[in-house]
C-alpha positions as a printed Julia matrix, in Angstrom:
300×3 Matrix{Float64}:
 -83.68   10.44  74.43
 -82.61    7.77  72.0
 -84.45    7.16  68.71
 -84.11    3.68  67.38
 -84.65    2.8   63.74
 -86.3    -0.58  64.06
 -85.91   -1.34  60.35
 -82.1    -1.03  60.55
 -82.01   -3.15  63.7
 -84.12   -5.86  62.15
 -81.94   -5.87  59.08
 -78.77   -6.28  61.15
 -80.32   -9.01  63.2
 -81.21  -10.9   60.03
 -77.66  -10.53  58.68
 -76.14  -11.8   61.93
 -78.53  -14.74  62.32
 -78.78  -15.9   58.68
 -75.26  -17.37  58.27
 -75.56  -19.55  61.41
 -78.99  -20.73  60.26
 -77.53  -21.47  56.83
 -74.72  -23.46  58.38
 -77.21  -25.49  60.39
 -79.29  -26.13  57.27
 -76.28  -27.19  55.21
 -74.82  -29.44  57.89
 -78.14  -31.11  58.3
 -78.33  -31.83  54.58
 -74.8   -33.24  54.59
 -75.71  -35.45  57.56
 -78.85  -36.59  55.76
 -76.8   -37.55  52.73
 -74.82  -40.13  54.71
 -76.17  -43.45  55.87
 -75.06  -46.42  57.99
 -74.34  -48.32  54.77
 -71.61  -45.93  53.6
 -68.94  -48.06  55.32
 -69.02  -50.37  52.27
 -66.85  -47.82  50.41
 -63.97  -48.98  52.6
 -63.87  -52.19  50.56
 -62.9   -50.35  47.36
 -59.34  -51.19  46.42
 -56.88  -48.37  45.89
 -55.85  -48.57  42.24
 -54.03  -45.29  41.87
 -51.34  -45.48  39.15
 -47.79  -44.73  40.31
 -46.99  -40.98  40.05
 -44.62  -39.59  37.31
 -45.01  -42.68  35.15
 -46.46  -43.15  31.72
 -49.86  -44.82  31.89
 -50.65  -47.15  29.01
 -54.07  -48.68  28.34
 -54.04  -51.56  25.85
 -57.26  -52.9   24.35
 -57.57  -56.28  22.61
 -60.62  -57.56  20.72
 -62.16  -60.4   22.63
 -62.51  -63.6   20.49
 -61.9   -61.59  17.36
 -60.93  -64.66  15.33
 -64.58  -65.73  15.46
 -65.79  -62.11  15.0
 -63.66  -61.78  11.84
 -64.99  -65.08  10.39
 -68.59  -64.23  11.09
 -68.21  -60.81   9.45
 -66.27  -62.03   6.45
 -63.03  -60.08   7.05
 -60.54  -60.36   4.15
 -57.39  -62.42   4.84
 -54.66  -61.87   5.72
 -55.58  -58.23   6.23
 -58.87  -56.32   5.89
 -58.15  -52.64   5.4
 -61.74  -51.77   6.34
 -61.34  -53.38   9.76
 -57.95  -51.71  10.39
 -59.28  -48.29   9.4
 -62.35  -48.75  11.59
 -60.08  -49.53  14.55
 -58.08  -46.31  13.82
 -61.29  -44.29  13.59
 -62.29  -45.58  17.03
 -58.87  -44.81  18.41
 -59.02  -41.23  17.06
 -62.38  -40.8   18.77
 -60.92  -42.04  22.03
 -58.13  -39.49  21.75
 -60.47  -36.59  21.0
 -63.1   -37.43  23.56
 -60.9   -38.36  26.5
 -58.13  -36.33  28.24
 -54.35  -36.41  28.36
 -53.62  -39.01  25.63
 -50.35  -38.08  23.9
 -50.22  -40.9   21.34
 -51.63  -44.3   20.4
 -50.4   -47.4   18.51
 -52.58  -50.04  16.91
 -52.25  -53.25  14.91
 -54.58  -56.09  14.08
 -57.33  -56.06  16.82
 -55.4   -54.09  19.44
 -54.74  -50.5   20.36
 -52.46  -48.95  23.01
 -53.1   -45.46  24.4
 -50.34  -43.5   26.14
 -51.41  -41.02  28.81
 -49.23  -38.14  29.97
 -46.76  -38.85  32.77
 -48.25  -35.98  34.83
 -51.93  -36.77  34.06
 -54.15  -36.56  37.09
 -57.24  -37.55  35.17
 -59.69  -39.27  37.6
 -56.9   -39.04  40.18
 -54.9   -41.6   38.12
 -57.27  -44.44  39.04
 -56.46  -47.46  36.78
 -60.05  -48.58  36.69
 -61.14  -45.2   35.4
 -58.46  -45.13  32.66
 -59.41  -48.65  31.51
 -63.2   -48.41  31.61
 -63.39  -45.01  29.91
 -61.09  -46.1   27.11
 -62.76  -49.48  26.61
 -66.33  -48.18  26.64
 -65.5   -45.23  24.35
 -63.72  -47.55  21.9
 -66.36  -50.28  21.85
 -69.27  -47.83  21.39
 -67.36  -46.06  18.61
 -66.74  -49.43  16.86
 -70.52  -49.99  16.66
 -71.23  -46.28  15.79
 -68.82  -46.18  12.81
 -69.33  -49.73  11.57
 -71.55  -48.81   8.63
 -69.01  -46.26   7.45
 -66.46  -48.99   6.71
 -68.61  -52.14   6.21
 -71.34  -50.79   4.02
 -72.46  -54.21   2.72
 -71.89  -56.22   5.91
 -74.41  -56.13   8.71
 -73.07  -56.1   12.27
 -74.32  -59.47  13.51
 -73.47  -59.02  17.16
 -71.81  -56.51  19.46
 -67.93  -56.64  19.61
 -66.12  -56.69  22.91
 -62.71  -55.53  23.98
 -60.7   -56.39  27.11
 -58.2   -53.96  28.54
 -55.2   -53.67  30.84
 -53.31  -50.8   32.43
 -49.56  -50.76  32.74
 -47.31  -47.98  34.03
 -43.86  -47.4   32.58
 -41.36  -45.38  34.69
 -39.16  -43.87  32.03
 -39.11  -42.7   28.45
 -36.92  -45.7   27.5
 -39.3   -48.32  28.94
 -42.21  -46.66  27.14
 -40.3   -46.76  23.83
 -39.37  -50.34  24.46
 -43.04  -51.23  25.05
 -44.07  -49.58  21.74
 -41.12  -51.29  19.96
 -42.33  -54.63  21.35
 -45.83  -54.06  19.93
 -44.52  -53.02  16.53
 -42.13  -56.01  16.38
 -45.13  -58.19  17.2
 -46.97  -56.61  14.31
 -44.17  -57.47  11.87
 -43.79  -61.09  13.1
 -47.54  -61.82  12.98
 -48.19  -60.12   9.64
 -45.31  -61.85   7.94
 -46.54  -65.25   9.18
 -50.14  -64.5    8.21
 -49.21  -63.22   4.76
 -47.39  -66.48   3.94
 -49.96  -68.66   5.71
 -52.88  -67.27   3.66
 -50.95  -67.4    0.41
 -50.36  -71.11   0.99
 -54.1   -71.55   1.56
 -55.5   -69.21  -1.11
 -52.95  -69.72  -3.93
 -51.5   -73.15  -3.26
 -54.76  -74.64  -1.96
 -53.27  -76.07   1.19
 -55.42  -76.75   4.2
 -54.8   -74.69   7.33
 -53.13  -77.69   8.99
 -50.85  -78.25   5.94
 -49.96  -74.55   5.79
 -49.1   -74.6    9.47
 -46.95  -77.68   9.03
 -45.11  -76.07   6.07
 -44.26  -73.01   8.13
 -43.25  -74.85  11.28
 -39.67  -73.97  12.22
 -39.18  -71.37   9.5
 -37.37  -68.14  10.1
 -38.25  -64.67   8.67
 -35.83  -65.19   5.8
 -37.53  -68.49   4.93
 -40.95  -66.86   4.84
 -39.69  -64.02   2.69
 -38.21  -66.54   0.31
 -41.48  -68.47   0.01
 -43.4   -65.24  -0.75
 -40.87  -64.13  -3.42
 -40.03  -67.44  -5.12
 -43.5   -68.97  -5.12
 -45.87  -65.95  -5.34
 -43.59  -63.15  -6.64
 -44.35  -61.09  -3.59
 -41.72  -58.75  -2.07
 -42.84  -58.41   1.54
 -41.21  -54.99   1.81
 -43.71  -53.73  -0.83
 -46.72  -54.73   1.24
 -48.7   -51.67   2.6
 -46.96  -50.08   5.56
 -50.23  -50.16   7.54
 -50.01  -53.98   7.49
 -46.25  -54.21   8.22
 -45.78  -51.35  10.67
 -49.22  -50.82  12.26
 -50.69  -47.38  12.9
 -49.24  -44.63  15.04
 -51.56  -41.73  16.1
 -49.99  -38.48  17.12
 -51.34  -34.92  17.52
 -50.76  -32.57  14.54
 -51.96  -29.18  13.56
 -54.06  -29.49  10.41
 -55.42  -26.72   8.22
 -59.08  -27.14   7.29
 -61.16  -25.26   4.79
 -64.81  -24.93   5.97
 -67.83  -23.11   4.57
 -69.27  -20.4    6.77
 -72.15  -17.93   6.36
 -71.11  -14.41   7.25
 -72.48  -10.88   6.57
 -69.95   -8.81   4.65
 -69.62   -5.01   5.2
 -72.23   -3.18   3.23
 -74.24   -6.32   2.43
 -77.73   -6.97   3.69
 -77.72  -10.8    3.35
 -75.31  -13.41   4.58
 -73.06  -15.08   2.06
 -71.35  -18.45   2.18
 -67.55  -18.08   2.18
 -64.68  -20.52   2.66
 -62.64  -20.06   5.86
 -59.29  -21.69   6.66
 -58.75  -22.69  10.29
 -56.11  -24.67  12.08
 -57.09  -27.51  14.36
 -55.07  -30.09  16.28
 -56.14  -33.61  15.42
 -54.85  -37.19  15.9
 -53.18  -38.05  12.61
 -52.35  -41.58  11.43
 -48.77  -42.49  10.48
 -47.41  -45.86   9.29
 -43.72  -45.74   9.99
 -40.97  -47.28  12.1
 -40.99  -46.42  15.82
 -38.29  -48.89  16.89
 -35.39  -46.69  15.68
 -34.57  -43.2   16.85
 -35.68  -41.26  13.76
 -39.37  -41.12  14.74
 -38.57  -39.86  18.25
 -36.16  -37.22  16.95
 -38.77  -36.02  14.5
 -41.45  -35.81  17.21
 -39.67  -34.85  20.44
 -42.82  -33.25  21.88
 -44.28  -36.67  22.66
 -41.78  -37.48  25.41
 -41.44  -33.93  26.48
 -44.86  -33.79  28.05
 -43.68  -32.08  31.28
 -44.29  -28.64  29.69
């Protein structure tokens, strides 16, 4: 005579049946999540960046000539505006992923992503929109830290583009191009505004005076007429700003309970953090890249 434990049988039946019921339930939920309108996703363009290439996102201030005039930027350079741009770029580097370095001058900043980055599956639209939105919101957020006496009259805007560079050399040439552009524009603007501010020329007259001049001519005007040696101008104006990751030692205050003590005491603690640090140096020659080989050796 067989004795059957009904509790055990019921338990085994539940275990056997439950997974199939669960599969039915899950599959029904997946089916419910879809709709006949989902076909519109087929119209999305494939904007995946080419694999094993450096991805560069460059932002430019939109209509910043007007923005600078409305907010009384100093001419030819406003250190507050440049430092604010760098603060925004540092925020982008710390908040987003896979950025190995950045370069900025005037109202533009370029961000270099790792060759092997798979952030957002390398979609160009994701790279650009994340960088642009983080940068623009940071510009508004930090405005008062740099322009204490100037109200922000209207929101700034930045346009962006994504370009991929297939080799270390093409990336270095791109950054060299941007730094050369910085030098050309800053030299022109320095002379242009001296002619207006010191010699009282109109903008049209200053432009006519500089038409057809070479770099040597502009340097001569600065030195002979205004006793300015262009090479002594601040490197931030002449070279732009390079942001690279560096380990920095910080001293912070921390409340801890020491052995044998009943109350917490405030003590100073030294810690090491990796942060984006600003440099103002030449990146066209080889010296910078030899000093910081880790930037291009991102395959590790």
